Amino acid sequence: MLAGLLLAIAASGRLAAQPPARDADAATLVREATLAQLEHPARAVELASAALRRPPTEAPARVAGHAALAAAYTAMGRYDSAAAAVAAGRQEAERTGDRAGLATMLTREGALAQRRGDPGRAAALLEDALARQRALRRDSAVAFTLNLLGFVYATDFAEYDRALAYQLESLEIHERIGSDAEALASTLNSLGVIYGRLRQGARAMQLFERALAQYRRVGADARAASTLSNMGDELLAQGDAAGALERHRASLAIRERVGDRWSLSLAHRNLALAQLAMGRPEAAQRELATAMQFGAGTGNRGLTVRNLLAQAAVERARGRPAAAESAARGALAVASAMGARELVRRSWEAIAGAQEADGRPADALASYRQFKAESDSIFDETTSRRIAGLEERRAAERREREIERLWSAQAMSALQARQRATQRNAIAGVALLAGIAGAAAYRRRVRDARRAEALSLTDPLTGARNRRYVREIVARTMEDDRVLQLGDRRRPTGAGGSGPGFLLLDVDHFKCVNDDYGHAAGDRLLTDLARLLERTCGPSDVVVRWGGEEFLVVARCSTSAEVRELADRIRAAVAAHVTRLDDGRALSVTCSLGFALAAAPGDGRPWSWESLVALADHGTYAAKQLGRDAWVGHVAGAGEPPASATMSPALVEAWVADGRLRRETSRDAATPRSAAA
């Protein structure tokens, strides 16, 4: 399924049927190169090179030319040439102050790093690019980079909750701005990869089918080849080896035209695994030998691991367990160096299988335990909870948009009907009565609009505020005033104080509540907790149903002592609360909280609400690790906030280590401290 990254490397569009005129300017040549960079990469190299040789060329066109070169060389597997194009493009963008161009080159460099098997560097580059694109409000580029980031976190780091968050945001942007079919299909394909890894094969195939239909509709053959490959992988996982073989052969036929050694190696490896599943080890060996030949010298460590794992499977099927174990251990060494958790997991599985086939049950058991530990760390309860929450949020946001659309359509229809009635009444000479009726209708519309607005900002189950409220009301207030002003608007932040505190609460073991008591009891519990939080928090604090069993509290706190005290008050109130069910049973739970608070920025760039919520989410996860029924907070000083709104765990730990973040936990002291933030 690694093939999905190739989908996102090129911008949308098709190669023109006729070559550009000899006197075409550089900008025209760059546009043609951009359209050709994936379907016809050799042609793209020719066009972009011609553009860069054609003086005078404005800086943005030169940067775009280097970007097209980098993408085309990457598609051809010529990584050193791609790296040179990236370096030249970055240098040009930095020299001319082209901020958009620099963000584009960082994205290209990140995609190249992933292809070469350096996911850590890829993620860092892409997160940097994403932050710059958000600042420039380049929605299309933001969606593109989110797609790439989601792919890296899914295929290399096996962080499926984060990958899904990136892809869902990318999909939302595409739908909102009306992106073309190819851009939308790229995200659908990447979502299919994630659901395939989460063992939701039916949903994965639905997404792949939708992506493939879009690509075929616009003639995007190279992109279709990647989706066909992903479909083959999924069919093989479902036990349909014949269907997998058919998809992989169709993919190979397209890729032979493009000539990318990486893609050809991947295609032949996939065919080897399909042949092996059909009981044809000799045919599998021939396909694998071809895959190894194409893969040699590409410098792609991820491809090396996958080919070694395929070799281990073939050797085991041919009755050579020692050779199988050797290949699997080679894969493990490379995967560990990459930090690719999913490949490490699969390597341990292959080692255990080879040892079992070799008649070494004790060694196999030890290796299977390693495999299980890796699997448990990837597919844990917290990941499942976050994925379910993301899906619920996505569904809720779509429902909100549909309600808004229907409301707007109904309001317009009613207005038009009333206008027609008013015109008829005017013709009949009853203008006065029409005016009175119109005034009454206007008042009804205003009242109905206010009611609809209030409902659109409210969670229908609990009556708490919803995510849209934070996105529209809290975000706007923070941006305008840098002080949250909900309730008492006269209250300033403390001297040298902070903006609002964000506390994210997650109900511990909520799945057990639904399993043991039923979903109706779970809904009753969430409704009770919403009311409990409103009673426990201050009058100007805002309680938000964040998704699933998560609540967000946006609190007016000017010191870390205040937010610590509030976190502990909430934790204790939830632990002491008893929900009485209709059948007389009593239900008690605990919760884990994370909070985030940032000092007032002064003249510098303020922390965004997204960054603070992400930081609070890290605290919630850390509180789970402490044993639940706990809180963990992060307090930021007056320095610059992170460049990206989505802070990675590694970045949080680095900032704690160097003092830019102060971590506080409920385990540090039995009572809150009194020192100000």
PDB file of C-alpha atoms in Angstrom, residues 470-668:
ATOM      1  CA  VAL A 470     -15.034  26.551  19.403  1.00  0.00           C
ATOM      2  CA  ARG A 471     -14.126  26.872  15.749  1.00  0.00           C
ATOM      3  CA  GLU A 472     -16.300  29.929  15.160  1.00  0.00           C
ATOM      4  CA  ILE A 473     -16.745  31.738  18.480  1.00  0.00           C
ATOM      5  CA  VAL A 474     -13.660  30.926  20.545  1.00  0.00           C
ATOM      6  CA  ALA A 475     -11.263  31.063  17.602  1.00  0.00           C
ATOM      7  CA  ARG A 476     -12.601  34.403  16.419  1.00  0.00           C
ATOM      8  CA  THR A 477     -12.414  35.937  19.880  1.00  0.00           C
ATOM      9  CA  MET A 478      -8.849  34.731  20.432  1.00  0.00           C
ATOM     10  CA  GLU A 479      -7.753  36.076  17.087  1.00  0.00           C
ATOM     11  CA  ASP A 480      -9.372  39.473  17.590  1.00  0.00           C
ATOM     12  CA  ASP A 481      -8.654  40.107  21.254  1.00  0.00           C
ATOM     13  CA  ARG A 482      -6.041  37.534  22.332  1.00  0.00           C
ATOM     14  CA  VAL A 483      -8.234  37.189  25.388  1.00  0.00           C
ATOM     15  CA  LEU A 484     -11.185  34.877  25.645  1.00  0.00           C
ATOM     16  CA  GLN A 485     -14.219  37.021  26.441  1.00  0.00           C
ATOM     17  CA  LEU A 486     -17.110  34.744  27.179  1.00  0.00           C
ATOM     18  CA  GLY A 487     -19.450  35.766  29.973  1.00  0.00           C
ATOM     19  CA  ASP A 488     -17.789  38.650  31.862  1.00  0.00           C
ATOM     20  CA  ARG A 489     -16.141  40.611  29.047  1.00  0.00           C
ATOM     21  CA  ARG A 490     -14.687  43.208  31.398  1.00  0.00           C
ATOM     22  CA  ARG A 491     -12.313  40.784  33.062  1.00  0.00           C
ATOM     23  CA  PRO A 492      -8.761  41.064  31.702  1.00  0.00           C
ATOM     24  CA  THR A 493      -6.137  38.377  31.872  1.00  0.00           C
ATOM     25  CA  GLY A 494      -3.813  38.608  34.836  1.00  0.00           C
ATOM     26  CA  ALA A 495      -0.781  40.833  34.714  1.00  0.00           C
ATOM     27  CA  GLY A 496       1.752  38.973  32.679  1.00  0.00           C
ATOM     28  CA  GLY A 497      -0.885  36.281  32.558  1.00  0.00           C
ATOM     29  CA  SER A 498      -2.274  34.009  29.904  1.00  0.00           C
ATOM     30  CA  GLY A 499      -5.004  33.420  27.395  1.00  0.00           C
ATOM     31  CA  PRO A 500      -7.695  30.819  28.059  1.00  0.00           C
ATOM     32  CA  GLY A 501      -6.904  27.431  29.496  1.00  0.00           C
ATOM     33  CA  PHE A 502      -7.996  24.378  27.504  1.00  0.00           C
ATOM     34  CA  LEU A 503      -8.852  21.223  29.471  1.00  0.00           C
ATOM     35  CA  LEU A 504      -9.614  18.013  27.580  1.00  0.00           C
ATOM     36  CA  LEU A 505     -11.434  15.316  29.548  1.00  0.00           C
ATOM     37  CA  ASP A 506     -11.760  11.693  28.459  1.00  0.00           C
ATOM     38  CA  VAL A 507     -14.005   9.222  30.314  1.00  0.00           C
ATOM     39  CA  ASP A 508     -11.979   6.204  31.413  1.00  0.00           C
ATOM     40  CA  HIS A 509     -13.065   2.799  30.069  1.00  0.00           C
ATOM     41  CA  PHE A 510     -16.141   4.260  28.387  1.00  0.00           C
ATOM     42  CA  LYS A 511     -16.295   1.324  25.976  1.00  0.00           C
ATOM     43  CA  CYS A 512     -16.919  -0.956  28.952  1.00  0.00           C
ATOM     44  CA  VAL A 513     -19.902   1.200  29.925  1.00  0.00           C
ATOM     45  CA  ASN A 514     -21.480   0.671  26.517  1.00  0.00           C
ATOM     46  CA  ASP A 515     -20.602  -3.029  26.484  1.00  0.00           C
ATOM     47  CA  ASP A 516     -21.808  -3.781  30.029  1.00  0.00           C
ATOM     48  CA  TYR A 517     -24.752  -1.375  30.417  1.00  0.00           C
ATOM     49  CA  GLY A 518     -25.800  -0.575  26.844  1.00  0.00           C
ATOM     50  CA  HIS A 519     -25.514   2.508  24.654  1.00  0.00           C
ATOM     51  CA  ALA A 520     -28.547   4.148  26.250  1.00  0.00           C
ATOM     52  CA  ALA A 521     -26.715   4.077  29.578  1.00  0.00           C
ATOM     53  CA  GLY A 522     -23.633   5.539  27.917  1.00  0.00           C
ATOM     54  CA  ASP A 523     -25.712   8.399  26.524  1.00  0.00           C
ATOM     55  CA  ARG A 524     -27.263   8.983  29.951  1.00  0.00           C
ATOM     56  CA  LEU A 525     -23.794   9.107  31.514  1.00  0.00           C
ATOM     57  CA  LEU A 526     -22.523  11.649  28.980  1.00  0.00           C
ATOM     58  CA  THR A 527     -25.559  13.870  29.541  1.00  0.00           C
ATOM     59  CA  ASP A 528     -25.023  13.708  33.318  1.00  0.00           C
ATOM     60  CA  LEU A 529     -21.342  14.545  32.945  1.00  0.00           C
ATOM     61  CA  ALA A 530     -22.114  17.581  30.780  1.00  0.00           C
ATOM     62  CA  ARG A 531     -24.379  18.954  33.517  1.00  0.00           C
ATOM     63  CA  LEU A 532     -21.816  18.073  36.181  1.00  0.00           C
ATOM     64  CA  LEU A 533     -19.097  19.960  34.312  1.00  0.00           C
ATOM     65  CA  GLU A 534     -21.295  23.042  33.938  1.00  0.00           C
ATOM     66  CA  ARG A 535     -21.906  23.022  37.707  1.00  0.00           C
ATOM     67  CA  THR A 536     -18.235  22.422  38.518  1.00  0.00           C
ATOM     68  CA  CYS A 537     -16.753  25.036  36.195  1.00  0.00           C
ATOM     69  CA  GLY A 538     -17.039  28.797  36.519  1.00  0.00           C
ATOM     70  CA  PRO A 539     -19.861  30.877  34.988  1.00  0.00           C
ATOM     71  CA  SER A 540     -17.631  32.210  32.201  1.00  0.00           C
ATOM     72  CA  ASP A 541     -16.111  28.805  31.364  1.00  0.00           C
ATOM     73  CA  VAL A 542     -17.434  26.954  28.312  1.00  0.00           C
ATOM     74  CA  VAL A 543     -18.177  23.201  28.300  1.00  0.00           C
ATOM     75  CA  VAL A 544     -17.922  21.554  24.873  1.00  0.00           C
ATOM     76  CA  ARG A 545     -18.801  18.033  23.746  1.00  0.00           C
ATOM     77  CA  TRP A 546     -15.630  17.404  21.787  1.00  0.00           C
ATOM     78  CA  GLY A 547     -16.530  13.996  20.382  1.00  0.00           C
ATOM     79  CA  GLY A 548     -17.305  10.503  21.658  1.00  0.00           C
ATOM     80  CA  GLU A 549     -16.598  10.461  25.376  1.00  0.00           C
ATOM     81  CA  GLU A 550     -14.427  13.592  25.286  1.00  0.00           C
ATOM     82  CA  PHE A 551     -15.342  16.997  26.712  1.00  0.00           C
ATOM     83  CA  LEU A 552     -13.379  20.207  26.272  1.00  0.00           C
ATOM     84  CA  VAL A 553     -13.505  23.001  28.836  1.00  0.00           C
ATOM     85  CA  VAL A 554     -12.409  26.467  27.692  1.00  0.00           C
ATOM     86  CA  ALA A 555     -11.619  28.173  30.984  1.00  0.00           C
ATOM     87  CA  ARG A 556     -10.904  31.761  31.956  1.00  0.00           C
ATOM     88  CA  CYS A 557      -7.681  31.162  33.874  1.00  0.00           C
ATOM     89  CA  SER A 558      -4.949  33.738  34.334  1.00  0.00           C
ATOM     90  CA  THR A 559      -2.520  31.495  36.258  1.00  0.00           C
ATOM     91  CA  SER A 560      -1.448  27.885  36.122  1.00  0.00           C
ATOM     92  CA  ALA A 561      -2.568  27.542  39.751  1.00  0.00           C
ATOM     93  CA  GLU A 562      -6.126  28.305  38.694  1.00  0.00           C
ATOM     94  CA  VAL A 563      -6.174  25.807  35.859  1.00  0.00           C
ATOM     95  CA  ARG A 564      -4.563  23.132  38.074  1.00  0.00           C
ATOM     96  CA  GLU A 565      -7.195  23.724  40.714  1.00  0.00           C
ATOM     97  CA  LEU A 566      -9.960  23.466  38.106  1.00  0.00           C
ATOM     98  CA  ALA A 567      -8.513  20.249  36.655  1.00  0.00           C
ATOM     99  CA  ASP A 568      -8.377  18.631  40.068  1.00  0.00           C
ATOM    100  CA  ARG A 569     -11.870  19.862  40.919  1.00  0.00           C
ATOM    101  CA  ILE A 570     -13.242  18.297  37.725  1.00  0.00           C
ATOM    102  CA  ARG A 571     -11.346  15.038  38.293  1.00  0.00           C
ATOM    103  CA  ALA A 572     -12.661  14.717  41.853  1.00  0.00           C
ATOM    104  CA  ALA A 573     -16.232  15.651  40.868  1.00  0.00           C
ATOM    105  CA  VAL A 574     -16.365  13.020  38.137  1.00  0.00           C
ATOM    106  CA  ALA A 575     -14.923  10.338  40.431  1.00  0.00           C
ATOM    107  CA  ALA A 576     -17.518  11.140  43.118  1.00  0.00           C
ATOM    108  CA  HIS A 577     -20.494  11.354  40.774  1.00  0.00           C
ATOM    109  CA  VAL A 578     -23.040   8.526  40.503  1.00  0.00           C
ATOM    110  CA  THR A 579     -25.378   8.197  37.530  1.00  0.00           C
ATOM    111  CA  ARG A 580     -28.638   6.443  38.363  1.00  0.00           C
ATOM    112  CA  LEU A 581     -30.043   4.371  35.509  1.00  0.00           C
ATOM    113  CA  ASP A 582     -33.747   3.772  34.941  1.00  0.00           C
ATOM    114  CA  ASP A 583     -33.469   0.183  36.176  1.00  0.00           C
ATOM    115  CA  GLY A 584     -32.015   1.347  39.495  1.00  0.00           C
ATOM    116  CA  ARG A 585     -28.389   0.459  38.793  1.00  0.00           C
ATOM    117  CA  ALA A 586     -25.673   2.932  39.798  1.00  0.00           C
ATOM    118  CA  LEU A 587     -22.903   3.840  37.374  1.00  0.00           C
ATOM    119  CA  SER A 588     -19.616   5.473  38.412  1.00  0.00           C
ATOM    120  CA  VAL A 589     -16.598   6.348  36.281  1.00  0.00           C
ATOM    121  CA  THR A 590     -13.333   8.260  36.471  1.00  0.00           C
ATOM    122  CA  CYS A 591     -11.724  10.495  33.899  1.00  0.00           C
ATOM    123  CA  SER A 592      -8.311  11.471  32.586  1.00  0.00           C
ATOM    124  CA  LEU A 593      -7.602  15.130  31.841  1.00  0.00           C
ATOM    125  CA  GLY A 594      -5.005  17.087  29.989  1.00  0.00           C
ATOM    126  CA  PHE A 595      -4.731  20.858  30.072  1.00  0.00           C
ATOM    127  CA  ALA A 596      -2.752  23.480  28.214  1.00  0.00           C
ATOM    128  CA  LEU A 597      -2.119  27.109  29.082  1.00  0.00           C
ATOM    129  CA  ALA A 598       0.078  29.642  27.302  1.00  0.00           C
ATOM    130  CA  ALA A 599       1.419  32.932  28.561  1.00  0.00           C
ATOM    131  CA  ALA A 600       0.155  36.128  26.927  1.00  0.00           C
ATOM    132  CA  PRO A 601       2.196  36.626  23.745  1.00  0.00           C
ATOM    133  CA  GLY A 602       2.806  40.346  24.055  1.00  0.00           C
ATOM    134  CA  ASP A 603       3.833  41.531  20.587  1.00  0.00           C
ATOM    135  CA  GLY A 604       4.742  38.037  19.400  1.00  0.00           C
ATOM    136  CA  ARG A 605       2.667  35.437  17.589  1.00  0.00           C
ATOM    137  CA  PRO A 606       0.019  33.946  19.903  1.00  0.00           C
ATOM    138  CA  TRP A 607      -0.679  30.273  20.417  1.00  0.00           C
ATOM    139  CA  SER A 608      -3.572  29.092  18.276  1.00  0.00           C
ATOM    140  CA  TRP A 609      -6.490  27.320  19.882  1.00  0.00           C
ATOM    141  CA  GLU A 610      -5.669  24.259  17.712  1.00  0.00           C
ATOM    142  CA  SER A 611      -2.159  24.064  19.187  1.00  0.00           C
ATOM    143  CA  LEU A 612      -3.472  24.363  22.727  1.00  0.00           C
ATOM    144  CA  VAL A 613      -6.103  21.671  22.188  1.00  0.00           C
ATOM    145  CA  ALA A 614      -3.468  19.399  20.636  1.00  0.00           C
ATOM    146  CA  LEU A 615      -1.235  20.007  23.656  1.00  0.00           C
ATOM    147  CA  ALA A 616      -4.135  19.233  26.014  1.00  0.00           C
ATOM    148  CA  ASP A 617      -4.731  16.018  24.071  1.00  0.00           C
ATOM    149  CA  HIS A 618      -1.123  14.969  24.719  1.00  0.00           C
ATOM    150  CA  GLY A 619      -1.792  15.592  28.410  1.00  0.00           C
ATOM    151  CA  THR A 620      -4.899  13.400  28.329  1.00  0.00           C
ATOM    152  CA  TYR A 621      -2.916  10.552  26.809  1.00  0.00           C
ATOM    153  CA  ALA A 622      -0.165  11.023  29.416  1.00  0.00           C
ATOM    154  CA  ALA A 623      -2.791  10.925  32.192  1.00  0.00           C
ATOM    155  CA  LYS A 624      -3.948   7.551  30.849  1.00  0.00           C
ATOM    156  CA  GLN A 625      -0.360   6.352  31.081  1.00  0.00           C
ATOM    157  CA  LEU A 626      -0.269   7.432  34.735  1.00  0.00           C
ATOM    158  CA  GLY A 627      -3.052   4.976  35.484  1.00  0.00           C
ATOM    159  CA  ARG A 628      -6.152   7.130  34.747  1.00  0.00           C
ATOM    160  CA  ASP A 629      -8.159   9.203  37.241  1.00  0.00           C
ATOM    161  CA  ALA A 630      -5.394  11.784  36.845  1.00  0.00           C
ATOM    162  CA  TRP A 631      -4.477  14.991  35.064  1.00  0.00           C
ATOM    163  CA  VAL A 632      -1.355  16.149  33.201  1.00  0.00           C
ATOM    164  CA  GLY A 633      -0.894  19.758  32.151  1.00  0.00           C
ATOM    165  CA  HIS A 634       1.540  21.707  29.991  1.00  0.00           C
ATOM    166  CA  VAL A 635       2.204  25.399  30.620  1.00  0.00           C
ATOM    167  CA  ALA A 636       4.000  27.393  27.927  1.00  0.00           C
ATOM    168  CA  GLY A 637       6.079  30.470  28.561  1.00  0.00           C
ATOM    169  CA  ALA A 638       6.095  33.696  26.584  1.00  0.00           C
ATOM    170  CA  GLY A 639       8.242  32.344  23.728  1.00  0.00           C
ATOM    171  CA  GLU A 640       7.191  31.651  20.175  1.00  0.00           C
ATOM    172  CA  PRO A 641       4.513  28.954  19.753  1.00  0.00           C
ATOM    173  CA  PRO A 642       5.158  25.916  17.531  1.00  0.00           C
ATOM    174  CA  ALA A 643       5.082  26.373  13.778  1.00  0.00           C
ATOM    175  CA  SER A 644       2.539  23.579  13.336  1.00  0.00           C
ATOM    176  CA  ALA A 645      -0.855  23.369  15.042  1.00  0.00           C
ATOM    177  CA  THR A 646      -0.471  19.581  15.301  1.00  0.00           C
ATOM    178  CA  MET A 647       2.362  19.113  17.788  1.00  0.00           C
ATOM    179  CA  SER A 648       3.962  15.683  17.536  1.00  0.00           C
ATOM    180  CA  PRO A 649       4.758  13.720  20.730  1.00  0.00           C
ATOM    181  CA  ALA A 650       8.466  14.079  19.974  1.00  0.00           C
ATOM    182  CA  LEU A 651       8.139  17.867  19.743  1.00  0.00           C
ATOM    183  CA  VAL A 652       6.239  18.044  23.042  1.00  0.00           C
ATOM    184  CA  GLU A 653       8.921  16.004  24.799  1.00  0.00           C
ATOM    185  CA  ALA A 654      11.679  18.152  23.293  1.00  0.00           C
ATOM    186  CA  TRP A 655       9.990  21.344  24.484  1.00  0.00           C
ATOM    187  CA  VAL A 656       9.542  19.913  27.967  1.00  0.00           C
ATOM    188  CA  ALA A 657      13.206  18.907  28.014  1.00  0.00           C
ATOM    189  CA  ASP A 658      14.489  22.360  27.023  1.00  0.00           C
ATOM    190  CA  GLY A 659      12.123  24.237  29.313  1.00  0.00           C
ATOM    191  CA  ARG A 660       9.798  25.830  26.789  1.00  0.00           C
ATOM    192  CA  LEU A 661       6.981  23.768  28.292  1.00  0.00           C
ATOM    193  CA  ARG A 662       6.485  23.008  31.976  1.00  0.00           C
ATOM    194  CA  ARG A 663       4.742  19.727  32.701  1.00  0.00           C
ATOM    195  CA  GLU A 664       2.591  19.344  35.797  1.00  0.00           C
ATOM    196  CA  THR A 665       0.705  16.277  36.974  1.00  0.00           C
ATOM    197  CA  SER A 666      -1.788  15.360  39.660  1.00  0.00           C
ATOM    198  CA  ARG A 667       0.802  12.906  40.968  1.00  0.00           C
ATOM    199  CA  ASP A 668       3.357  15.664  41.655  1.00  0.00           C
TER     200      ASP A 668
END
